Amino acid sequence: MKTDLQIAQENTMDNIEKIARKAKIDPDYLEVYGKNKAKIDLKIMDKIADNRNGKLILVTAINPTKAGEGKSTTTIGLVDGLAQINKMVIGCLREPSLGPVFGLKGGATGGGYAQVVPMEEINLHFTGDMHAITAANNLISAVMDNHIYQGNELNIDPTKVVWKRCLDMNDRTLRSITIAQDKKTNGVERKDGFIITVATEIMAIMCLSKDLQDFEKRVSRAVVAYTYDDQPVTVGDLKVEGAVTLVMKEALKPNLVQTLEKTPVFIHGGPFANIAHGCNSLIATRMALKLSDYVVTEAGFGADLGAEKFFDIKCRYGDLKPNVVVIVATARALKLHGGVPADQLKEENVPAILEGIKNLEKHIESIKQYRVPYIVAINKFSADTQAEVNAILNWCKDNGHRVVLSDAWASGGAGAVDLAQEVVRMCEEDSKFEPLYDLDLSLEEKIGTIVRKIYGGRSVIFSDRAKAQLEEYKQAGWDKLPVCMAKTPNSLTDDAKIVGRPTDFDIHVQELRISAGAGFVVVLTGNIMTMPGLPKDPAALHMGMNEKGISYGIF
Ligand SMILES: Nc1ncnc2c1ncn2[C@@H]1O[C@H](COP(=O)(O)OP(=O)(O)O)[C@@H](O)[C@H]1O
Ligand SMILES: O=COP(=O)(O)O
């Protein structure tokens, strides 16, 4: 069987100028990066501002196995399926992080015959946005520590710095470090640490900004530290927001690529959904909506994470009105939620599916609270038996849920035509989208609402540090911001080992982190970490280039 990379390498791409024409992008706004990638000048938004918005489709999923259940694959398959029924469509995806690429999960360009290309370039350096975000973030750290060293006029308490350095890599050894060791000319020694680039506030600000001016204003508001008398210090106080915006000027432009079937796709921004808000950029999504009749986008991990934050953060800030939600389910993940060990998921087990389907049931209940028409897409794997597929199809139909079998991985767009036709019909229905909670609720009430209504939990237990922060954030006026839940993706609870549809459980909040520039409060639950580690056998050990210069091992 061919690997995703082999399929992508055998594909012949159209020149990006041809893809741009298909997306009705005026060549005056196209900035090409080689033959198959381009950025789009943001000035195009002035030209297309009066265009009617297309229909917006979100692809989410049930709580996934560690490999993922095929949101990107289904998103790309649906994009090609819509193109195959002659609909004008653009996909909007997040950019892959090098963390998972070299780690366990691999890239984020779909799979099988539902991929975006050039796959290896997108999964590696792409157009440099991740590197720009890393540089912008670390410029702030360098300027802040230099300020402390050069006299500290802002009276920053070195023990109360909250801005972390970053790297787009899984490296547990950087989680907790001490900087400026050995001698005073190295600076003021203090504890610091790195987070992964996709978890930074710069990433979140890029993904929620309307344009470059909005980006600079937001960056200026970002809190980097507190003074000795506990006053917040911002990027604006350091006077470095201008330089940060210069570093990010090109990164703010969305990237245009194509699917294996030459359908246009924007890739822009890449926040993870377990430790960040998990959605591609507002800039790319809004641009696609003005250019196309249908826009298919995805939000990370399960509906408890990516979809919740898509609705309650991205749609709220971007005034987006989603028309349809596609909930991806797989037999393998349902078996896992039915109690089957991760190494036995290929064996037929209908009873386990019928037990694990309670996880799907909970996510359907959650999505229904946003009042957007939804459909279940079964992402078919070759190991799935007919009995297993029938069990899922029949459960959905018996319980009044629309459901379609998607075979996009094996057949590309042709495998998602049924899904595309159903989605087109659903887009004509009335979406009454509303966010889950009002901003005037307290932070505790917002968090409690998500825990009860989206996770199915009972209550929230705050650590002493989090309780103190709740009061501090209220004093600062940050309690009126939305919350960005950071939680394990493998469970509805904050314990990755608890699968299925648990009830009567508590969510444990360890600490809060203000993202005043992005405009939300990050809520760290359980033992979630913002700098992942590599697995015992990382993908990086199995990739490279052969003697003919052909890459291998990227997946
Ligand atoms: N139907 C399928 N059959 C086989 N492999 C699949 C299928 N769907 C997805 N995959 C593979 O599973 C992995 C995760 O898919 P992806 O679409 O990235 O999931 P997600 O976006 O939900 O994380 C990828 O390696 C992809 O190639
Ligand atoms: O943030 C996580 O996204 P995926 O579900 O695409 O891995």
Coordinates of C-alpha atoms and ligand atoms in Angstrom, one line a residue:
M1 CA 0.0 0.0 0.0
K2 CA 1.3 3.5 -0.9
T3 CA 2.1 5.9 1.9
D4 CA 0.5 9.3 2.0
L5 CA 3.9 10.8 1.0
Q6 CA 4.2 8.4 -2.1
I7 CA 0.7 9.4 -3.2
A8 CA 1.5 13.0 -2.8
Q9 CA 4.8 12.7 -4.6
E10 CA 3.2 10.9 -7.6
N11 CA 0.6 13.7 -7.9
T12 CA 1.1 16.3 -10.7
M13 CA 0.2 19.7 -9.3
D14 CA -1.3 22.7 -11.3
N15 CA 0.7 25.9 -11.2
I16 CA -0.5 28.0 -8.3
E17 CA -1.6 30.7 -10.7
K18 CA -4.1 28.3 -12.2
I19 CA -5.4 27.4 -8.7
A20 CA -5.7 31.1 -7.9
R21 CA -7.8 31.6 -11.0
K22 CA -10.1 28.8 -9.9
A23 CA -10.4 30.6 -6.5
K24 CA -11.2 33.8 -8.4
I25 CA -8.2 35.5 -6.8
D26 CA -7.1 38.5 -8.9
P27 CA -3.4 37.9 -9.9
D28 CA -2.6 41.4 -8.7
Y29 CA -2.9 40.1 -5.1
L30 CA -1.0 36.8 -5.7
E31 CA 2.5 36.6 -4.2
V32 CA 3.9 33.3 -5.5
Y33 CA 6.4 31.1 -3.6
G34 CA 7.7 28.8 -6.3
K35 CA 5.3 26.9 -8.6
N36 CA 2.9 25.5 -6.1
K37 CA 2.5 27.9 -3.1
A38 CA 1.5 31.5 -2.8
K39 CA 0.5 34.1 -0.3
I40 CA -2.5 36.5 -0.8
D41 CA -2.0 40.2 -0.3
L42 CA -4.5 41.3 2.4
K43 CA -5.5 44.3 0.3
I44 CA -7.7 41.9 -1.6
M45 CA -10.2 42.2 1.2
D46 CA -11.0 45.8 0.2
K47 CA -11.7 44.6 -3.3
I48 CA -14.0 41.7 -2.4
A49 CA -15.6 43.3 0.8
D50 CA -19.0 43.6 -0.9
N51 CA -19.1 40.0 -2.1
R52 CA -21.8 37.8 -0.5
N53 CA -20.4 35.3 2.1
G54 CA -20.3 31.7 1.1
K55 CA -21.6 28.9 3.3
L56 CA -19.4 27.9 6.2
I57 CA -18.9 24.2 7.1
L58 CA -17.0 23.1 10.2
V59 CA -15.5 19.6 10.5
T60 CA -15.0 18.3 14.0
A61 CA -14.8 14.8 15.6
I62 CA -15.4 12.6 18.6
N63 CA -12.5 12.2 21.1
P64 CA -9.8 10.7 18.9
T65 CA -7.2 8.0 19.3
K66 CA -3.6 9.2 19.4
A67 CA -3.4 9.0 15.6
G68 CA -6.4 11.2 14.9
E69 CA -9.8 10.2 13.3
G70 CA -9.5 12.0 10.0
K71 CA -10.9 15.5 10.4
S72 CA -8.3 16.9 7.9
T73 CA -8.8 13.9 5.6
T74 CA -12.6 14.3 5.7
T75 CA -12.3 18.1 5.3
I76 CA -10.1 17.7 2.2
G77 CA -12.3 14.9 0.9
L78 CA -15.4 17.1 1.4
V79 CA -13.7 20.0 -0.4
D80 CA -13.0 17.7 -3.4
G81 CA -16.4 16.1 -3.1
L82 CA -18.1 19.5 -3.4
A83 CA -15.8 20.4 -6.4
Q84 CA -16.8 17.1 -8.0
I85 CA -20.5 18.2 -7.9
N86 CA -19.4 21.5 -9.5
K87 CA -19.6 23.7 -6.4
M88 CA -17.3 26.6 -5.9
V89 CA -15.4 25.6 -2.8
I90 CA -12.2 26.6 -0.9
G91 CA -10.8 24.6 2.0
C92 CA -9.3 26.3 5.1
L93 CA -6.9 24.3 7.1
R94 CA -4.3 24.9 9.9
E95 CA -0.6 24.6 9.2
P96 CA 1.2 21.5 10.6
S97 CA 3.6 21.9 13.5
L98 CA 7.1 20.3 13.4
G99 CA 6.3 19.0 16.9
P100 CA 4.0 16.2 15.7
V101 CA 5.7 15.9 12.3
F102 CA 8.9 14.7 14.0
G103 CA 7.0 13.2 17.0
L104 CA 4.2 10.7 17.0
K105 CA 1.2 12.0 15.1
G106 CA 2.8 13.1 11.9
G107 CA 1.8 16.0 9.6
A108 CA -1.6 17.6 9.1
T109 CA -2.1 17.5 5.3
G110 CA -4.8 14.8 5.3
G111 CA -4.2 11.3 4.1
G112 CA -4.6 8.7 1.3
Y113 CA -6.3 10.3 -1.7
A114 CA -7.6 13.3 0.3
Q115 CA -4.5 15.4 0.8
V116 CA -3.2 18.9 0.3
V117 CA 0.0 19.3 -1.7
P118 CA 2.9 20.0 -1.8
M119 CA 2.6 17.7 1.2
E120 CA 6.2 17.6 2.4
E121 CA 6.8 21.4 2.0
I122 CA 3.6 22.1 3.9
N123 CA 4.6 19.7 6.7
L124 CA 8.1 21.2 6.9
H125 CA 9.0 24.8 6.3
F126 CA 6.0 25.8 4.1
T127 CA 6.3 29.6 3.6
G128 CA 8.0 30.3 6.9
D129 CA 5.1 31.4 9.1
M130 CA 6.0 29.1 12.0
H131 CA 9.5 30.5 12.0
A132 CA 8.2 34.1 11.9
I133 CA 5.9 33.4 14.9
T134 CA 8.8 31.8 16.8
A135 CA 11.1 34.8 16.0
A136 CA 8.3 37.3 17.0
N137 CA 7.6 35.6 20.2
N138 CA 11.3 35.3 21.2
L139 CA 12.0 38.9 20.2
I140 CA 9.6 39.9 23.0
S141 CA 11.5 37.6 25.5
A142 CA 14.9 39.0 24.4
V143 CA 13.7 42.6 24.7
M144 CA 12.1 42.0 28.1
D145 CA 15.1 40.3 29.6
N146 CA 17.3 43.0 28.2
H147 CA 15.0 45.6 29.7
I148 CA 15.4 43.9 33.1
Y149 CA 19.2 43.8 32.7
Q150 CA 19.6 47.4 31.5
G151 CA 18.0 49.0 34.5
N152 CA 14.5 47.7 34.7
E153 CA 12.7 51.1 34.5
L154 CA 9.3 49.2 34.3
N155 CA 10.1 47.6 37.7
I156 CA 9.5 44.1 36.4
D157 CA 9.7 41.4 39.0
P158 CA 11.9 38.7 37.4
T159 CA 10.0 36.0 39.4
K160 CA 6.7 37.2 37.8
V161 CA 7.5 36.9 34.1
V162 CA 4.6 35.0 32.4
W163 CA 5.8 35.3 28.7
K164 CA 7.6 32.1 27.7
R165 CA 10.2 31.6 24.9
C166 CA 9.0 29.2 22.2
L167 CA 10.2 26.6 19.7
D168 CA 8.2 24.7 17.1
M169 CA 9.5 21.3 18.4
N170 CA 8.5 18.7 21.0
D171 CA 11.3 19.1 23.6
R172 CA 10.5 18.3 27.2
T173 CA 13.9 19.4 28.4
L174 CA 13.0 23.1 27.7
R175 CA 9.8 23.1 29.8
S176 CA 11.6 24.4 32.9
I177 CA 15.0 26.1 32.5
T178 CA 17.2 28.8 34.2
I179 CA 18.5 31.6 32.0
A180 CA 21.4 34.0 32.4
Q181 CA 23.5 31.6 34.4
D182 CA 27.2 31.8 35.3
K183 CA 27.9 35.5 35.1
K184 CA 26.2 38.9 35.6
T185 CA 27.0 40.0 32.1
N186 CA 24.7 37.3 30.8
G187 CA 21.8 39.1 32.3
V188 CA 19.6 38.7 35.3
E189 CA 19.3 35.0 36.2
R190 CA 15.8 33.7 36.5
K191 CA 13.6 30.6 35.9
D192 CA 12.1 30.5 32.4
G193 CA 10.8 27.8 30.1
F194 CA 9.7 27.2 26.5
I195 CA 6.3 26.4 25.1
I196 CA 5.7 25.0 21.6
T197 CA 5.2 27.7 19.0
V198 CA 1.6 26.7 18.2
A199 CA 0.6 27.4 21.8
T200 CA 1.9 30.9 21.9
E201 CA -0.2 34.0 22.1
I202 CA 1.4 35.3 18.9
M203 CA -0.1 32.4 17.1
A204 CA -3.5 33.0 18.7
I205 CA -3.3 36.7 17.8
M206 CA -2.3 36.0 14.2
C207 CA -5.3 33.6 14.0
L208 CA -7.8 36.1 15.5
S209 CA -6.6 39.4 14.0
K210 CA -8.6 41.1 11.3
D211 CA -5.6 42.7 9.6
L212 CA -2.1 43.9 10.3
Q213 CA -3.2 47.0 12.2
D214 CA -5.5 44.9 14.4
F215 CA -2.5 42.5 14.9
E216 CA -0.3 45.3 16.2
K217 CA -2.9 46.6 18.6
R218 CA -3.5 43.1 20.0
V219 CA 0.2 42.4 20.4
S220 CA 0.6 45.6 22.3
R221 CA -2.0 44.4 24.8
A222 CA -0.3 41.1 25.5
V223 CA 0.8 40.7 29.1
V224 CA 4.5 39.6 29.5
A225 CA 5.1 40.1 33.3
Y226 CA 4.1 41.8 36.5
T227 CA 5.9 44.5 38.5
Y228 CA 7.0 44.1 42.1
D229 CA 3.7 45.7 43.1
D230 CA 1.8 43.2 40.9
Q231 CA 0.8 45.5 38.0
P232 CA 0.7 43.9 34.5
V233 CA 3.5 44.8 32.1
T234 CA 2.6 44.6 28.4
V235 CA 4.4 44.3 25.1
G236 CA 3.4 47.9 24.5
D237 CA 5.1 48.9 27.7
L238 CA 8.3 47.4 26.3
K239 CA 7.7 49.4 23.0
V240 CA 8.5 46.4 20.8
E241 CA 5.1 45.9 19.2
G242 CA 6.3 47.6 16.0
A243 CA 9.2 45.3 15.5
V244 CA 7.0 42.3 16.2
T245 CA 4.6 43.4 13.6
L246 CA 7.4 43.9 11.1
V247 CA 8.6 40.3 11.7
M248 CA 5.0 39.0 11.2
K249 CA 4.1 41.2 8.1
E250 CA 4.3 38.4 5.6
A251 CA 3.1 35.7 8.0
L252 CA -0.3 37.5 8.3
K253 CA -1.0 36.7 4.6
P254 CA -2.8 33.4 4.1
N255 CA -1.1 30.7 2.1
L256 CA -2.8 29.2 -1.1
V257 CA -2.2 25.6 -2.1
Q258 CA -4.2 22.8 -3.7
T259 CA -5.7 19.3 -3.0
L260 CA -4.6 16.3 -5.0
E261 CA -7.6 17.0 -7.2
K262 CA -6.5 20.7 -7.7
T263 CA -9.1 22.3 -5.5
P264 CA -8.0 25.5 -3.8
V265 CA -7.1 25.4 -0.1
F266 CA -5.9 28.1 2.3
I267 CA -3.6 27.0 5.0
H268 CA -3.0 29.7 7.7
G269 CA -2.2 29.5 11.4
G270 CA -1.8 26.3 13.4
P271 CA -2.8 26.5 17.0
F272 CA -3.4 23.1 18.6
A273 CA -6.8 22.6 20.1
N274 CA -5.7 20.9 23.4
I275 CA -3.4 23.8 24.5
A276 CA -4.7 26.7 22.3
H277 CA -7.9 27.6 20.4
G278 CA -7.3 25.1 17.6
C279 CA -8.7 27.0 14.6
N280 CA -7.1 28.3 11.4
S281 CA -7.0 32.1 10.9
L282 CA -10.0 34.4 10.7
I283 CA -8.2 36.2 7.9
A284 CA -8.1 33.1 5.7
T285 CA -11.6 32.0 6.6
R286 CA -13.1 35.4 5.9
M287 CA -11.2 35.7 2.6
A288 CA -12.4 32.3 1.5
L289 CA -16.0 33.2 2.4
K290 CA -15.8 36.2 0.2
L291 CA -14.3 34.3 -2.7
S292 CA -16.3 31.1 -2.6
D293 CA -19.8 29.6 -2.3
Y294 CA -18.7 27.0 0.1
V295 CA -15.9 27.0 2.7
V296 CA -14.9 23.9 4.6
T297 CA -12.7 24.3 7.7
E298 CA -11.7 22.2 10.6
A299 CA -11.0 22.7 14.3
G300 CA -8.6 20.5 16.3
F301 CA -9.3 17.2 18.1
G302 CA -12.8 16.5 19.3
A303 CA -15.9 18.7 19.5
D304 CA -15.1 19.3 23.3
L305 CA -12.0 21.2 22.3
G306 CA -11.7 22.5 18.7
A307 CA -15.4 22.9 17.9
E308 CA -16.2 24.6 21.3
K309 CA -13.4 27.1 20.7
F310 CA -14.3 27.6 17.0
F311 CA -17.8 28.6 18.1
D312 CA -17.1 30.4 21.4
I313 CA -13.9 32.2 20.4
K314 CA -13.4 32.3 16.5
C315 CA -17.0 32.7 15.4
R316 CA -17.7 35.1 18.2
Y317 CA -14.8 37.4 17.4
G318 CA -15.1 37.0 13.7
D319 CA -18.9 37.3 13.6
L320 CA -19.0 34.1 11.6
K321 CA -22.3 32.1 11.2
P322 CA -21.5 28.5 10.6
N323 CA -24.1 26.7 8.4
V324 CA -23.3 23.0 8.9
V325 CA -21.2 20.9 11.3
V326 CA -19.7 17.5 10.2
I327 CA -18.9 15.2 13.1
V328 CA -16.3 12.7 12.1
A329 CA -16.5 9.3 13.8
T330 CA -14.5 6.1 13.2
A331 CA -15.1 2.5 14.2
R332 CA -11.6 2.4 15.7
A333 CA -12.2 5.4 18.0
L334 CA -15.6 4.1 19.0
K335 CA -14.1 0.8 19.9
L336 CA -11.5 2.5 22.1
H337 CA -14.4 4.4 23.8
G338 CA -16.1 1.1 24.2
G339 CA -13.1 -0.2 26.2
V340 CA -11.1 -2.0 23.6
P341 CA -7.3 -1.7 24.2
A342 CA -5.5 0.5 21.7
D343 CA -3.6 -2.4 20.2
Q344 CA -6.8 -4.4 19.4
L345 CA -8.7 -1.8 17.4
K346 CA -8.4 -3.7 14.1
E347 CA -10.4 -6.7 15.4
E348 CA -14.2 -6.6 14.7
N349 CA -16.1 -5.7 17.9
V350 CA -19.7 -4.5 17.3
P351 CA -20.6 -4.6 21.1
A352 CA -17.7 -2.3 21.8
I353 CA -18.8 0.1 19.1
L354 CA -22.3 0.2 20.5
E355 CA -20.9 1.0 24.0
G356 CA -18.4 3.5 22.7
I357 CA -21.0 5.3 20.6
K358 CA -22.0 7.0 23.8
N359 CA -19.0 9.3 23.2
L360 CA -20.4 10.2 19.8
E361 CA -23.8 10.7 21.4
K362 CA -22.3 13.3 23.9
H363 CA -20.6 15.2 21.1
I364 CA -23.9 15.3 19.1
E365 CA -25.7 16.7 22.2
S366 CA -22.9 19.3 22.5
I367 CA -23.1 20.4 18.9
K368 CA -26.9 20.6 19.1
Q369 CA -26.5 23.3 21.8
Y370 CA -25.0 25.7 19.2
R371 CA -28.2 25.3 17.0
V372 CA -26.3 24.5 13.8
P373 CA -27.4 21.6 11.5
Y374 CA -25.1 18.6 11.9
I375 CA -24.3 15.4 10.2
V376 CA -22.1 12.4 11.3
A377 CA -19.5 11.3 8.8
I378 CA -18.1 7.8 9.3
N379 CA -14.5 7.9 8.1
K380 CA -14.1 4.4 6.7
F381 CA -10.9 2.5 7.4
S382 CA -10.0 -0.6 5.4
A383 CA -10.1 -2.6 8.6
D384 CA -13.7 -1.7 9.3
T385 CA -16.2 -4.6 8.8
Q386 CA -19.6 -4.2 7.2
A387 CA -21.2 -5.2 10.5
E388 CA -19.3 -2.4 12.3
V389 CA -20.2 0.2 9.7
N390 CA -23.8 -0.9 9.8
A391 CA -23.9 -0.7 13.6
I392 CA -22.9 3.0 13.4
L393 CA -25.2 3.8 10.5
N394 CA -28.2 2.1 12.1
W395 CA -27.6 3.7 15.5
C396 CA -27.5 7.2 13.9
K397 CA -30.6 6.6 11.8
D398 CA -32.5 5.0 14.8
N399 CA -31.7 8.1 16.9
G400 CA -32.6 10.6 14.2
H401 CA -29.1 11.8 13.3
R402 CA -28.1 12.4 9.7
V403 CA -25.2 10.1 8.8
V404 CA -23.1 9.4 5.7
L405 CA -20.2 7.0 5.1
S406 CA -17.1 8.8 3.8
D407 CA -14.5 6.9 1.9
A408 CA -12.4 10.0 1.0
W409 CA -9.1 8.5 2.2
A410 CA -9.4 5.6 -0.3
S411 CA -11.2 7.4 -3.1
G412 CA -10.6 11.1 -2.7
G413 CA -13.5 13.4 -3.7
A414 CA -15.5 10.6 -5.2
G415 CA -15.6 9.0 -1.8
A416 CA -17.2 12.1 -0.3
V417 CA -19.8 13.0 -3.0
D418 CA -22.6 11.6 -0.9
L419 CA -21.4 13.8 2.1
A420 CA -21.0 16.8 -0.3
Q421 CA -24.6 16.4 -1.6
E422 CA -26.0 16.1 1.9
V423 CA -24.0 19.1 3.1
V424 CA -25.3 21.2 0.2
R425 CA -28.9 20.4 1.1
M426 CA -28.2 21.2 4.8
C427 CA -26.6 24.6 3.9
E428 CA -30.0 25.7 2.7
E429 CA -31.5 25.0 6.2
D430 CA -31.7 27.7 8.8
S431 CA -28.7 27.8 11.1
K432 CA -29.6 29.6 14.4
F433 CA -26.0 29.7 15.6
E434 CA -25.4 31.2 19.1
P435 CA -22.3 30.9 21.3
L436 CA -22.6 28.8 24.4
Y437 CA -22.2 31.5 27.0
D438 CA -22.5 35.3 27.4
L439 CA -19.4 37.3 28.0
D440 CA -20.8 39.0 31.0
L441 CA -20.8 35.7 33.0
S442 CA -17.9 35.3 35.5
L443 CA -14.9 33.2 34.5
E444 CA -16.1 30.5 36.9
E445 CA -19.5 30.5 35.3
K446 CA -18.1 30.3 31.8
I447 CA -15.8 27.4 32.7
G448 CA -18.6 25.7 34.6
T449 CA -20.9 26.0 31.6
I450 CA -18.4 24.4 29.3
V451 CA -17.7 21.6 31.8
R452 CA -21.3 20.8 32.3
K453 CA -22.7 21.3 28.8
I454 CA -19.8 20.3 26.6
Y455 CA -17.8 17.8 28.7
G456 CA -20.8 16.4 30.6
G457 CA -19.0 16.9 33.9
R458 CA -20.4 17.9 37.4
S459 CA -18.3 20.8 38.6
V460 CA -14.9 22.5 38.5
I461 CA -12.2 22.3 41.2
F462 CA -9.8 25.3 41.2
S463 CA -6.3 25.1 42.7
D464 CA -5.4 27.7 45.3
R465 CA -3.3 29.5 42.5
A466 CA -6.3 29.4 40.1
K467 CA -8.6 30.8 42.8
A468 CA -6.2 33.7 43.4
Q469 CA -6.0 34.3 39.7
L470 CA -9.8 34.4 39.3
E471 CA -9.9 37.3 41.7
E472 CA -6.8 39.0 40.1
Y473 CA -8.4 38.7 36.7
K474 CA -11.7 40.1 37.9
Q475 CA -9.9 43.1 39.3
A476 CA -8.1 43.6 35.9
G477 CA -11.4 43.3 34.0
W478 CA -10.2 40.2 32.2
D479 CA -13.2 38.2 33.6
K480 CA -15.3 39.4 30.6
L481 CA -13.2 37.6 28.1
P482 CA -14.0 34.2 26.6
V483 CA -12.1 31.2 28.0
C484 CA -9.8 28.9 26.0
M485 CA -9.9 25.5 27.7
A486 CA -6.6 23.5 27.7
K487 CA -7.4 19.9 28.3
T488 CA -6.4 16.4 27.1
P489 CA -8.0 15.6 23.7
N490 CA -8.4 11.8 24.5
S491 CA -11.1 12.2 27.1
L492 CA -14.1 14.3 27.9
T493 CA -12.5 14.6 31.4
D494 CA -9.1 16.0 32.2
D495 CA -7.7 12.5 32.6
A496 CA -6.6 11.0 29.2
K497 CA -7.2 7.5 30.5
I498 CA -10.9 7.9 31.0
V499 CA -12.6 7.1 27.7
G500 CA -16.3 6.7 26.7
R501 CA -18.9 9.0 28.1
P502 CA -18.1 9.5 31.7
T503 CA -20.5 11.4 34.0
D504 CA -20.3 13.0 37.5
F505 CA -16.7 14.0 37.1
D506 CA -14.9 17.1 38.1
I507 CA -12.5 19.2 36.0
H508 CA -9.4 20.3 37.9
V509 CA -8.1 23.8 36.9
Q510 CA -4.4 24.1 37.8
E511 CA -3.9 27.7 36.6
L512 CA -5.1 30.5 34.3
R513 CA -3.0 32.4 31.8
I514 CA -4.2 35.7 30.4
S515 CA -3.9 36.2 26.6
A516 CA -5.0 39.9 26.6
G517 CA -3.9 40.4 23.1
A518 CA -5.7 37.4 21.7
G519 CA -8.6 38.2 23.9
F520 CA -9.2 35.1 26.0
V521 CA -8.2 33.5 29.3
V522 CA -6.4 30.1 28.9
V523 CA -7.6 27.6 31.5
L524 CA -5.1 24.9 32.1
T525 CA -6.7 21.7 33.4
G526 CA -5.4 18.3 34.7
N527 CA -1.7 17.9 33.9
I528 CA -1.9 19.5 30.4
M529 CA 1.5 20.8 29.3
T530 CA 2.3 23.5 26.7
M531 CA 5.6 21.9 25.6
P532 CA 5.0 18.3 24.5
G533 CA 7.7 15.7 24.6
L534 CA 8.9 13.3 21.9
P535 CA 7.8 9.6 22.1
K536 CA 10.3 6.8 22.6
D537 CA 10.5 6.1 18.9
P538 CA 9.9 9.5 17.2
A539 CA 9.0 9.8 13.5
A540 CA 12.2 11.8 13.1
L541 CA 14.2 8.6 13.3
H542 CA 12.5 7.1 10.3
M543 CA 12.6 9.9 7.7
G544 CA 15.1 11.4 5.3
M545 CA 16.0 11.5 1.6
N546 CA 17.2 8.6 -0.6
E547 CA 20.1 8.7 -3.1
K548 CA 17.8 10.1 -5.7
G549 CA 16.8 13.0 -3.4
I550 CA 13.3 11.6 -2.8
S551 CA 12.0 12.2 0.7
Y552 CA 10.7 9.3 2.8
G553 CA 9.1 8.9 6.2
I554 CA 7.0 12.1 6.4
F555 CA 3.3 11.1 6.9
Ligands
LIG1 N1 -10.0 6.4 6.4 C1 -8.7 6.3 6.7 N2 -8.0 5.1 6.4 C2 -6.7 5.1 6.8 N3 -5.9 6.1 7.3 C3 -6.6 7.2 7.6 C4 -8.0 7.4 7.3 N4 -8.3 8.6 7.6 C5 -7.2 9.2 8.1 N5 -6.2 8.4 8.1 C6 -4.8 8.6 8.5 O1 -4.9 8.9 9.9 C7 -4.1 10.0 10.3 C8 -4.9 11.1 10.9 O2 -5.7 11.7 9.9 P1 -6.0 13.2 9.9 O3 -7.0 13.5 8.8 O4 -4.8 14.0 10.0 O5 -6.8 13.3 11.3 P2 -7.1 14.6 12.2 O6 -7.1 15.8 11.3 O7 -8.4 14.3 12.9 O8 -6.0 14.6 13.2 C9 -3.3 10.4 9.0 O9 -2.1 9.7 9.0 C10 -4.2 9.9 7.9 O10 -3.5 9.5 6.8
LIG2 O1 -5.0 20.5 17.5 C1 -5.1 19.3 17.1 O2 -5.6 19.1 15.8 P1 -5.7 17.7 15.1 O3 -7.0 17.1 15.7 O4 -5.9 18.0 13.7 O5 -4.5 16.9 15.5

